[in-house]
Short mmCIF file of C-alpha atoms in Angstrom, two decimals:
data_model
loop_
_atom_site.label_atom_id
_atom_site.label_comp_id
_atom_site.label_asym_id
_atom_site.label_seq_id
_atom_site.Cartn_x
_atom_site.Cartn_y
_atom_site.Cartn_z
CA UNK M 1 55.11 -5.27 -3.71
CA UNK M 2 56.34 -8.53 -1.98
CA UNK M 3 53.92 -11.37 -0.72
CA UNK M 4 54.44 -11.89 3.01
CA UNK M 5 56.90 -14.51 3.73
CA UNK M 6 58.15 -16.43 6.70
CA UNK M 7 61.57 -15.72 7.37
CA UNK M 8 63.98 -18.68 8.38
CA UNK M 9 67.78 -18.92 9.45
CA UNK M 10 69.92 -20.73 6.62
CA UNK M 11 72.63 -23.51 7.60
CA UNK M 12 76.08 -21.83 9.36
CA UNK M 13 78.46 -24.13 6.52
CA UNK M 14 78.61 -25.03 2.86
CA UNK M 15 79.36 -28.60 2.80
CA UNK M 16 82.57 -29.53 0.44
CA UNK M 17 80.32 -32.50 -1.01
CA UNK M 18 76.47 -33.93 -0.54
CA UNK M 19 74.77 -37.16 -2.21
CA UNK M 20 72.55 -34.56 -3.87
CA UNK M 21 72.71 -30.81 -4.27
CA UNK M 22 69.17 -29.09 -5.11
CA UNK M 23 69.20 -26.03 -6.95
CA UNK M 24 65.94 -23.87 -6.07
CA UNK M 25 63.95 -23.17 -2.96
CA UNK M 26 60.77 -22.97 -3.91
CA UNK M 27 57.93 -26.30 -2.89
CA UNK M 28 59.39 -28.50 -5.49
CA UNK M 29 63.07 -28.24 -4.13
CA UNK M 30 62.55 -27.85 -0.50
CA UNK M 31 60.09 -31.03 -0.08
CA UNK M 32 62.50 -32.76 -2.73
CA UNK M 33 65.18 -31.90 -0.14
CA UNK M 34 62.89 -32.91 3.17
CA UNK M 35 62.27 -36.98 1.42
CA UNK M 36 66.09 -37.00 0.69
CA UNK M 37 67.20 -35.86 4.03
CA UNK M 38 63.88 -37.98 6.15
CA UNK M 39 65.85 -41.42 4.46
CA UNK M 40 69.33 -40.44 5.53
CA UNK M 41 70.54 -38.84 2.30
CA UNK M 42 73.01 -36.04 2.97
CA UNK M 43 71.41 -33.76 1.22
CA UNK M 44 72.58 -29.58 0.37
CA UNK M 45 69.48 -26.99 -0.98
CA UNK M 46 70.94 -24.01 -2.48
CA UNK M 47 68.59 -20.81 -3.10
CA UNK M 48 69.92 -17.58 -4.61
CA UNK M 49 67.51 -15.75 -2.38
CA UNK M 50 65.39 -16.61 0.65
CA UNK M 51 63.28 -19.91 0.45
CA UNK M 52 59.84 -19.45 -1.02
CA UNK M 53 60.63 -16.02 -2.34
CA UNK M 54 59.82 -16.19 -5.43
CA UNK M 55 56.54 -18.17 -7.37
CA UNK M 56 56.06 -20.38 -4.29
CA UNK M 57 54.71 -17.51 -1.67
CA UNK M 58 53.10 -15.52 -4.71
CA UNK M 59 50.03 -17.77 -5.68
CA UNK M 60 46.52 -18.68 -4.20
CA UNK M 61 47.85 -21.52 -1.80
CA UNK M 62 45.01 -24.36 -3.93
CA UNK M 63 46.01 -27.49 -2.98
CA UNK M 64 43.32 -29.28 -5.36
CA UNK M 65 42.53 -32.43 -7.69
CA UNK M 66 39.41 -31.06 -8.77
CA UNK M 67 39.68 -29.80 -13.07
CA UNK M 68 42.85 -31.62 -12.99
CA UNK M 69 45.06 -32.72 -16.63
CA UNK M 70 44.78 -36.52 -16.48
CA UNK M 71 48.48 -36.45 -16.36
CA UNK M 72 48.70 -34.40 -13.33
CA UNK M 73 45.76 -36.26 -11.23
CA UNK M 74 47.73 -38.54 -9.46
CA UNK M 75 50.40 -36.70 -8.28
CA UNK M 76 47.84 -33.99 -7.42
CA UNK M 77 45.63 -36.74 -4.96
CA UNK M 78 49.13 -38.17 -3.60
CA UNK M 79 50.28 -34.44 -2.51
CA UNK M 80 47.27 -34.12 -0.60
CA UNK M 81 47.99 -37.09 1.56
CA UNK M 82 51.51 -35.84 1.81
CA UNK M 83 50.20 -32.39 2.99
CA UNK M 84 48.58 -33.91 5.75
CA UNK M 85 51.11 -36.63 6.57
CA UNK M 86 53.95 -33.57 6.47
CA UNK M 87 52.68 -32.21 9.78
CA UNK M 88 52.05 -35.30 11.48
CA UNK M 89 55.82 -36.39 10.51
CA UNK M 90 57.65 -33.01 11.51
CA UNK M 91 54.68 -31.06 13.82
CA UNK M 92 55.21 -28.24 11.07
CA UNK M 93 52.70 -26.02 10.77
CA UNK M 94 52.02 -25.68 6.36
CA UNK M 95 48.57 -24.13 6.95
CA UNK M 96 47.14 -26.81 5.12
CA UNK M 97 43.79 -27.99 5.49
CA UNK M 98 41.15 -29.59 3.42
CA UNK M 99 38.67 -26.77 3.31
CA UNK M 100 37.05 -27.83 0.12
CA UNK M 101 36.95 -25.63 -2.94
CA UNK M 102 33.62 -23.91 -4.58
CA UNK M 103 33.34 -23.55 -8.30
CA UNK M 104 30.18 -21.67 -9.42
CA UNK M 105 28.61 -21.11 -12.80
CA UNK M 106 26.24 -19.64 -14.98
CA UNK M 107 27.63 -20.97 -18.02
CA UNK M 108 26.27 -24.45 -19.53
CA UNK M 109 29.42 -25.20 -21.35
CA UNK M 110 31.43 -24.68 -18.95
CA UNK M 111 29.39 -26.29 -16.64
CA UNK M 112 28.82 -29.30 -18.88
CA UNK M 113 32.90 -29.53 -18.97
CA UNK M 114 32.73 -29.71 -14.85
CA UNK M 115 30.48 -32.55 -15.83
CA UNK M 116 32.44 -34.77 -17.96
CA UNK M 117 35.96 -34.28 -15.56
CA UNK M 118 33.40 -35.21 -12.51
CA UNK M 119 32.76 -38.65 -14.89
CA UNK M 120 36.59 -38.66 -15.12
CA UNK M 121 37.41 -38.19 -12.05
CA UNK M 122 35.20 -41.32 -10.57
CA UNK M 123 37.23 -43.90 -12.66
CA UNK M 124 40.34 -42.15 -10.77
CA UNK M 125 38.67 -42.31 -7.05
CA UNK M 126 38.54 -39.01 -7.22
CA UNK M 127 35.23 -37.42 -4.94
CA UNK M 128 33.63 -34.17 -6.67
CA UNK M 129 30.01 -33.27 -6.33
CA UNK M 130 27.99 -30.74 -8.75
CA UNK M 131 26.09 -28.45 -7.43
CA UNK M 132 22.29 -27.52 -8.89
CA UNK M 133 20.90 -24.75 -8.84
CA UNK M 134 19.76 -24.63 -5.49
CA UNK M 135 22.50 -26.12 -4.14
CA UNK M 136 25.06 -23.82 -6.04
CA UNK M 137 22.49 -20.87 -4.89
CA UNK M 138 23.07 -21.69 -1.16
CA UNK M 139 26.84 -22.46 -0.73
CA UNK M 140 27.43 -18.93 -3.25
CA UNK M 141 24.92 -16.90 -0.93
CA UNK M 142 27.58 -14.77 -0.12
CA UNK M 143 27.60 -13.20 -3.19
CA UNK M 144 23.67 -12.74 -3.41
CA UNK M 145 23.12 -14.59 -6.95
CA UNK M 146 21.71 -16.99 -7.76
CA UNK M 147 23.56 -19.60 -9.88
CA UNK M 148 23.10 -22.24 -12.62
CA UNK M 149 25.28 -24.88 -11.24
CA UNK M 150 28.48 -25.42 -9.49
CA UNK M 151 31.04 -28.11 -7.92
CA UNK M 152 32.35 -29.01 -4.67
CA UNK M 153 35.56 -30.82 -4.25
CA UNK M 154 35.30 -31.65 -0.59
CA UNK M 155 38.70 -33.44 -0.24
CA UNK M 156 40.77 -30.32 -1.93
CA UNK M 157 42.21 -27.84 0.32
CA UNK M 158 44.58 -25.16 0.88
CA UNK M 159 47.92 -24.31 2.25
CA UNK M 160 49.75 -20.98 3.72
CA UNK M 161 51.89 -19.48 0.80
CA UNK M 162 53.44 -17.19 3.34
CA UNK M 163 54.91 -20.20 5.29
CA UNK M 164 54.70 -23.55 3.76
CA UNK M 165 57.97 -23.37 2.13
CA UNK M 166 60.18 -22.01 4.84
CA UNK M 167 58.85 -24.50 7.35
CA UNK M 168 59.51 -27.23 5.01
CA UNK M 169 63.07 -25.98 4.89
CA UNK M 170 63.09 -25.84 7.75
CA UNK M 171 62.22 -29.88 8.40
CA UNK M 172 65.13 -30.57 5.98
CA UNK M 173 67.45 -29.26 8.29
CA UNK M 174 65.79 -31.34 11.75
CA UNK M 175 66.42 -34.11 9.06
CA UNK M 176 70.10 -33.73 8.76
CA UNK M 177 69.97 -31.73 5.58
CA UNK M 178 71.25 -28.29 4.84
CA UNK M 179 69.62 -25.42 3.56
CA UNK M 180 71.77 -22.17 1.87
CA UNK M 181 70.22 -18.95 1.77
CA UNK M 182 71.77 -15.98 -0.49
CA UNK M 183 73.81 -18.73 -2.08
CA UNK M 184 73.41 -18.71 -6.18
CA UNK M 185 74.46 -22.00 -7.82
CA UNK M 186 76.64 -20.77 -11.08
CA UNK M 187 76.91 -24.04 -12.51
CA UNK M 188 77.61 -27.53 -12.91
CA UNK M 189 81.14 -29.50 -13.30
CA UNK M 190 81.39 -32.49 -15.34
CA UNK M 191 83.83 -34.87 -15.36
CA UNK M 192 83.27 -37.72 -18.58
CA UNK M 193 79.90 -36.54 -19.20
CA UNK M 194 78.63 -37.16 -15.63
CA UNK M 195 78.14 -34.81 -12.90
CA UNK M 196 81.06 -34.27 -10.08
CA UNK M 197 80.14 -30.96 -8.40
CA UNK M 198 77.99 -28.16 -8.16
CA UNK M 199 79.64 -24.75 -8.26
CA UNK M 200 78.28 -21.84 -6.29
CA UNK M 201 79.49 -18.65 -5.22
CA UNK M 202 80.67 -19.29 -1.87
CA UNK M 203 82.73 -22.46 -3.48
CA UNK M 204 81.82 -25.98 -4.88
CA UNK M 205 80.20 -29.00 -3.62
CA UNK M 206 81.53 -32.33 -4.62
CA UNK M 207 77.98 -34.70 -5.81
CA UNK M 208 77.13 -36.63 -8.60
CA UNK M 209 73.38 -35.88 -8.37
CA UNK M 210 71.80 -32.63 -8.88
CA UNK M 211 68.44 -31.61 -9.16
CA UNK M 212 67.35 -28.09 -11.22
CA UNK M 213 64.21 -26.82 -9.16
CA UNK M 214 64.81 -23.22 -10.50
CA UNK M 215 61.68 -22.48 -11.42
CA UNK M 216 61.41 -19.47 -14.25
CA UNK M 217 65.65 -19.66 -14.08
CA UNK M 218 65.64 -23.03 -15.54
CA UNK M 219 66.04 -22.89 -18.66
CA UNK M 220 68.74 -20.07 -18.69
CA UNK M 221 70.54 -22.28 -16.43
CA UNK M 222 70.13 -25.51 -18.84
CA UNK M 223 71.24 -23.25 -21.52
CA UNK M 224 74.32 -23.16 -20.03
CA UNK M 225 74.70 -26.66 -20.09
CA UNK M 226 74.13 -27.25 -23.53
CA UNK M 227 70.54 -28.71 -22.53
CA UNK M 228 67.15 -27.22 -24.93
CA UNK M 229 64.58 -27.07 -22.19
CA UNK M 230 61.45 -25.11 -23.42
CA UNK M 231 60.18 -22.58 -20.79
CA UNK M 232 57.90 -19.36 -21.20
CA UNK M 233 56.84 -17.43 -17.98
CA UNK M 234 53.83 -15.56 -17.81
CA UNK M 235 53.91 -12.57 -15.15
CA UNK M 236 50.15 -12.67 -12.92
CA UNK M 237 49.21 -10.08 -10.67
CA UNK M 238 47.61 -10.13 -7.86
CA UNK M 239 46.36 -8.68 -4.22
CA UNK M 240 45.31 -9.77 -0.59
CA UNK M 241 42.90 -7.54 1.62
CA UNK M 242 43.05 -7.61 5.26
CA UNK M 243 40.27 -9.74 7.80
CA UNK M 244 36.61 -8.39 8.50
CA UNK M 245 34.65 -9.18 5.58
CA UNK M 246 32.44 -12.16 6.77
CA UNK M 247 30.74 -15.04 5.62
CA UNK M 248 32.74 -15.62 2.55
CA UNK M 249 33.75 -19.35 1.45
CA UNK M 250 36.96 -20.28 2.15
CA UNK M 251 38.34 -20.95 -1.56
CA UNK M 252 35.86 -19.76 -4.06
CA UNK M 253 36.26 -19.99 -8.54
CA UNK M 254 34.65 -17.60 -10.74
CA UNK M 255 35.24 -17.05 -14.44
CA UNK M 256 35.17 -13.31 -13.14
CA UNK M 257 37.64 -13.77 -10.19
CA UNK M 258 38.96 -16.08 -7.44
CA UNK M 259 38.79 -15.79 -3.70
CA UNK M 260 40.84 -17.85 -0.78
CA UNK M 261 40.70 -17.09 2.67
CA UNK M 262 44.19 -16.50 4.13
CA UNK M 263 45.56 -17.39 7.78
CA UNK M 264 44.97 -14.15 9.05
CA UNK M 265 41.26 -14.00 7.73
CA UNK M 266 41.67 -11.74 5.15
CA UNK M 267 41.43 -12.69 1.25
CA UNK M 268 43.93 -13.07 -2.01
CA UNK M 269 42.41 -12.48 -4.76
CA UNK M 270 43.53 -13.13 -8.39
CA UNK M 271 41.74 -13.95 -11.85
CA UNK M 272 42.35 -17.31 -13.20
CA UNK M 273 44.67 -17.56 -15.84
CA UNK M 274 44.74 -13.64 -16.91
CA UNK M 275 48.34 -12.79 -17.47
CA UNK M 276 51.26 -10.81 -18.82
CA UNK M 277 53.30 -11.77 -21.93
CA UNK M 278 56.82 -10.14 -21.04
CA UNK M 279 58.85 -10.52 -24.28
CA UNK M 280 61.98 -11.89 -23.78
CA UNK M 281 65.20 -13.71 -26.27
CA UNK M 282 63.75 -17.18 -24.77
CA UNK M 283 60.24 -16.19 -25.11
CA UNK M 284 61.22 -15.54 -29.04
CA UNK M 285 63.49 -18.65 -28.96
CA UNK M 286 60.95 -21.34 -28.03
CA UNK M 287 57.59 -19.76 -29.63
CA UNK M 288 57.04 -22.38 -32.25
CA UNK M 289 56.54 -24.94 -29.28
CA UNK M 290 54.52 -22.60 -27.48
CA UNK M 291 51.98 -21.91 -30.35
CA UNK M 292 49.53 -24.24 -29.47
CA UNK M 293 49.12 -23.56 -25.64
CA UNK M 294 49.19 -19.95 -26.95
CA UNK M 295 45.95 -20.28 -30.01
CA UNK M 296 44.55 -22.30 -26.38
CA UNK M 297 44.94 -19.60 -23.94
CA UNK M 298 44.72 -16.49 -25.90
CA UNK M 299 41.82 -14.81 -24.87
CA UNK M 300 43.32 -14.74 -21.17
CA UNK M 301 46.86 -13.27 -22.33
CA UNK M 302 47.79 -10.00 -23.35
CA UNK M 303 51.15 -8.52 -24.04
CA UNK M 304 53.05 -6.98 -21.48
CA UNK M 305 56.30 -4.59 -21.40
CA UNK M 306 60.06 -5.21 -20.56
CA UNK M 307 59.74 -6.46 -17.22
CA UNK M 308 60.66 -9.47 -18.26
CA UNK M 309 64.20 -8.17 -19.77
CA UNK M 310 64.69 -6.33 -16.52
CA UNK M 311 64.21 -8.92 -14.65
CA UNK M 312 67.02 -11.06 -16.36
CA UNK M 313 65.52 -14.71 -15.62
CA UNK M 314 64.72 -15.56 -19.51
CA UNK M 315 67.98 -14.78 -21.03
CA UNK M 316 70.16 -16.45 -23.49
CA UNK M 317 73.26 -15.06 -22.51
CA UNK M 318 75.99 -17.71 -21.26
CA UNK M 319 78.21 -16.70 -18.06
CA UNK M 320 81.48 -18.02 -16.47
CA UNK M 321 81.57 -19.82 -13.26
CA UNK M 322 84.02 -17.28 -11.67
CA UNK M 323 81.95 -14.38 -12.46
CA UNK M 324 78.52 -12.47 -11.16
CA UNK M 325 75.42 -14.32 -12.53
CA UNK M 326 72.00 -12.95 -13.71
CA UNK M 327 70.91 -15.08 -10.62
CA UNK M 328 73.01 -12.97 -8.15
CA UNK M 329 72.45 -9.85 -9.87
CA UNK M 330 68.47 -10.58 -8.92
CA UNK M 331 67.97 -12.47 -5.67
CA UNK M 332 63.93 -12.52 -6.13
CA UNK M 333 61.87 -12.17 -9.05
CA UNK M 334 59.45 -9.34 -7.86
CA UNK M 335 57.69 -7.87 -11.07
CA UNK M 336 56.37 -5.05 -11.10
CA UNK M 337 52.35 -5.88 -10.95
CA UNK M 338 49.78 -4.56 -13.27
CA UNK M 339 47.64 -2.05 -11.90
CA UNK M 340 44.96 -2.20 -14.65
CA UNK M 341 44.97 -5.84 -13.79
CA UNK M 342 45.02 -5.22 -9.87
CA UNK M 343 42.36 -2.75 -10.33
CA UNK M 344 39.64 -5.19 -12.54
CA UNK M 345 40.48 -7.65 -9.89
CA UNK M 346 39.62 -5.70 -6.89
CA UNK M 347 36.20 -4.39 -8.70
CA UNK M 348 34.98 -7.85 -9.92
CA UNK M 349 35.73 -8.81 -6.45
CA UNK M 350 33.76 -6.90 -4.85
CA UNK M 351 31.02 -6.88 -7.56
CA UNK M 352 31.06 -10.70 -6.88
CA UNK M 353 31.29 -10.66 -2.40
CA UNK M 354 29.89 -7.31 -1.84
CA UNK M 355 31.48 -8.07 2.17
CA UNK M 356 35.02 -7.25 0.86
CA UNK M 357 34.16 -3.50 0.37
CA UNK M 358 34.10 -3.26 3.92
CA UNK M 359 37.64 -4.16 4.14
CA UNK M 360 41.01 -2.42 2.35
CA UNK M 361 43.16 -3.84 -0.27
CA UNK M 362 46.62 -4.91 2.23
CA UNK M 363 49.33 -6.42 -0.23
CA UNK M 364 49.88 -6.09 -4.22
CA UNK M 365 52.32 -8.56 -5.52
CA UNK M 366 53.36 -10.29 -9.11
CA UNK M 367 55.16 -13.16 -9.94
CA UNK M 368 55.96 -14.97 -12.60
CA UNK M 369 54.40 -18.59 -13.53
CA UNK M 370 56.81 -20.80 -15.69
CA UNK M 371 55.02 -23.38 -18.06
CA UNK M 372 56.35 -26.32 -20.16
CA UNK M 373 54.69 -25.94 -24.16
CA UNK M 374 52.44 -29.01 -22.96
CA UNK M 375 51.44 -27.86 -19.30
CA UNK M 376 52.79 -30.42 -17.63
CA UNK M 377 56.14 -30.58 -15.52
CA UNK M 378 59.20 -31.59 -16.78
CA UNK M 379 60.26 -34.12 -14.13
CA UNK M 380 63.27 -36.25 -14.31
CA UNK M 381 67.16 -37.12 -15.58
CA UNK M 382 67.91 -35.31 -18.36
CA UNK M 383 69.73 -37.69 -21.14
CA UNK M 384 72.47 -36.09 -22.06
CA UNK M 385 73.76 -35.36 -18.39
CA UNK M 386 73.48 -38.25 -16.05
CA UNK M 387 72.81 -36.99 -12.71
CA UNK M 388 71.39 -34.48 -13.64
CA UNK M 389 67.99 -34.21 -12.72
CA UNK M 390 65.26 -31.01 -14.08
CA UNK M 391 62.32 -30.66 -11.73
CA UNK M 392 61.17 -27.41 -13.98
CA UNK M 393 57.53 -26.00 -15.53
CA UNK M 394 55.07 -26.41 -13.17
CA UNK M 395 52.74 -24.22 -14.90
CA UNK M 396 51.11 -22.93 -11.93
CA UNK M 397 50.39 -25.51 -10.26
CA UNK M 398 53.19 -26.40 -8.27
CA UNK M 399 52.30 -25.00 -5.26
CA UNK M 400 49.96 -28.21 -4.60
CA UNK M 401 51.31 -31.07 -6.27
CA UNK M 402 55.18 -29.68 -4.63
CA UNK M 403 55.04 -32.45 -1.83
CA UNK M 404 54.33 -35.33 -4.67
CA UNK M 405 56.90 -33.97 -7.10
CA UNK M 406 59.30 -33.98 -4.27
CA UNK M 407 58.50 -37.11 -3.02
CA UNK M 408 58.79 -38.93 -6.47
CA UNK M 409 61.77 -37.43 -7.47
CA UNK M 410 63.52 -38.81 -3.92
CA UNK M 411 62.23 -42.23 -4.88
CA UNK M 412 64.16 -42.23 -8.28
CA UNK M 413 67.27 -40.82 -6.43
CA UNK M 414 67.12 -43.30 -4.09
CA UNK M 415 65.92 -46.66 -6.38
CA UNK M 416 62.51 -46.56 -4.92
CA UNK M 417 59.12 -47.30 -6.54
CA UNK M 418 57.72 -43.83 -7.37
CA UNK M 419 55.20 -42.52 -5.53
CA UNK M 420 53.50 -42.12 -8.82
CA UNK M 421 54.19 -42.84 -12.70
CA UNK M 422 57.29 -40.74 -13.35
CA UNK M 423 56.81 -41.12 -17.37
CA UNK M 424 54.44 -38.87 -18.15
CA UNK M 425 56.36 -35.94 -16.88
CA UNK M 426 59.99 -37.17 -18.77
CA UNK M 427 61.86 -33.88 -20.43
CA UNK M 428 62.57 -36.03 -23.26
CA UNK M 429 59.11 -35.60 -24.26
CA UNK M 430 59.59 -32.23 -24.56
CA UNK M 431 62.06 -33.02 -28.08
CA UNK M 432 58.76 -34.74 -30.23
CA UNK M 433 56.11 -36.03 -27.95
CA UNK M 434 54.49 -32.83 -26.80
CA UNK M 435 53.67 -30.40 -29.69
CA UNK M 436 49.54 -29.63 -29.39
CA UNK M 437 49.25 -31.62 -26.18
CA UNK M 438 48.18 -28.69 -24.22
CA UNK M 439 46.63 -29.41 -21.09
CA UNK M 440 42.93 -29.08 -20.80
CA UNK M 441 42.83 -27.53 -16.97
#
């Protein structure tokens, strides 16, 4: 019930101190960790598990600006560039490529929304083409229909979930950087209000700059410090079949179901946005701020069991730093996935590109997506700490916009001018600022 996953050797040595210690190996950390370590900063990633395990191998690989929040646009079109420029800088192989995605629709509103972010998107330099009918009709002939309308986002692409984050981590390492596998961070140590060190469980690391890229952990580890950081995680299921079925676009969106070609040439397939609601103490905790992205995305969300509670990643509880975490107790997230949900998906799959009922279903996987109440990351130094730095809630879509995040939060380590405007992502924003802002895509 795992998604496949590259597996990489970790650094022999824990260093006794670092100019920056990430916690969390999934995209945000490790390319975080690569534009540290590619300017010379000495640089340590920790991950409780193996790099990638967790949300960062278990989505569709969509690398994409197209239905983009206006807040998340330009970070989403500078990550492309960075995709690109990433294997021309370290000859790693991320599977990326700009395949173009394929929306299709029968539905006029939601068409006539397509519409108005296509308007958008021009004052932003952003290229996206709708499709009529006949044009819609010809790129979706796989699926024999014929369609209302569509778009095209030409430029968009998609990367290799399997392997884009281990060979990342990989780079940090050619860099000069470490990278430590199976190595839980427990917590942080302060010393007047400012960070001195990073304790973990094979022993602390001196620093006074650390970045939180923990992904659904987050906010159990912020807890810790004393630091409100409003996360809910939604748990998504979904499956890959194997190669043969032919003719299929390469990244295809349905209301009914998405398709995306994988490296090997068979398919993942998932339905946008459709989701598990695992009740948990911080699910309860933080529901007032989540009301509005919840009356938003209802319809898609139902309510799931205690996966979430065995899974241990959403608790309240605090912990000592000499003693077992939740984090070591569970190296990976790997939920259980929902086989109603895994079933639906397979059948409106096929319904959609009769082809893949010539081929069998190959991997089953969940994971769990973390989300800010707003949508948007929370990106930046937390107030109350200084150098301490949350990289958290990606809301799905940090898969894509990982080599952006990374790269911006580098350039305010390191005094630079960010690679894009860092104030729209500010936790701070998350105390008043964000109640009902819900992003649209």
């Amino acid at each position: 019930m795992s998604a496949p996953l590259l597996h990489i050797e970790s650094s022999p040595l824990l260093p006794g101190e670092a100019d920056v210690v990430v916690i969390g190996g999934g995209v945000v950390g490790v390319f975080t960790s690569y534009y540290l370590a590619s300017r010379g900063i000495k640089v340590a990633l920790l991950e409780k598990g193996r790099v990638g395990a967790e949300q960062s191998s278990r989505n569709w690989g969509w690398c994409r600006q197209q239905n983009r929040d206006a807040r998340e646009l330009p970070i989403a079109t500078r990550s492309l560039d960075l995709w690109e420029r990433f294997a021309e800088e370290t000859g790693e192989d991320t599977g990326f490529r700009r395949c173009g995605l394929l929306y299709l629709s029968n539905d006029e509103a939601e068409l006539a929304g397509w519409a108005k972010w296509r308007d958008f998107a021009r004052s932003a330099g952003v290229t996206t083409h709708m499709l009529s009918t006949e044009e819609a009709s010809e790129r979706g002939k796989a699926t024999g229909r014929k369609w209302k309308g569509g778009v095209f986002s030409p430029t968009d692409g998609t990367a290799d979930p399997s392997k884009a984050v281990p060979v990342a981590a990989r780079a940090i390492m050619a860099a000069g950087g470490t990278v430590h596998q199976h190595c839980a961070a427990r917590g942080i140590e302060l010393s007047a209000g400012r960070v001195t060190g990073v304790v973990t469980e094979a022993g602390t690391i001196r620093t006074k700059t650390v970045v939180m890229a923990g992904g659904a952990w987050a906010s159990s580890f912020c807890n810790q410090l004393g630091i409100r950081f409003p996360q809910a995680s939604v748990r998504q299921s979904i499956l890959a079949v194997g190669p043969g079925a032919a003719g299929l676009p390469d990244a295809l969106h349905n209301s009914l179901v998405s398709v995306t070609r994988r490296r090997n040439g068979g398919y993942t397939l998932a339905i946008s946005g459709r989701a598990r609601v695992d009740p948990t103490p911080q699910q309860f905790r933080f529901s007032r701020e989540f009301l509005p992205m919840f009356v938003r995305r209802w319809r898609s969300l139902a309510t799931g069991a205690f996966e979430g509670l065995r899974q241990g990643h959403e608790s309240l509880a605090k912990w000592a730093l000499d003693e077992v975490t939740p984090m070591e107790r569970n190296r990976t997230l790997n939920p259980r996935p929902n086989k109603r949900q895994i079933r639906l998906t397979h059948q409106r799959a096929c319904d959609l590109l009769p082809e893949l009922r010539r081929v069998a279903i190959s991997d089953v996987w969940a994971g769990y997506i973390d989300s800010t109440p707003d949508g948007v990351p929370a990106i930046g130094e937390v107030e109350a700490i200084p150098g301490f730095i949350l990289a958290a809630g990606f809301s799905g879509h940090g898969f894509g916009i990982g080599p952006g995040a990374g790269h911006m939060i580098a350039d305010i380590i390191t005094g630079r001018t960010p690679i894009v405007d860092p104030r729209p992502y500010r936790p701070e924003r998350l105390k008043t600022g964000a109640w009902g802002k819900v992003a649209e895509f």
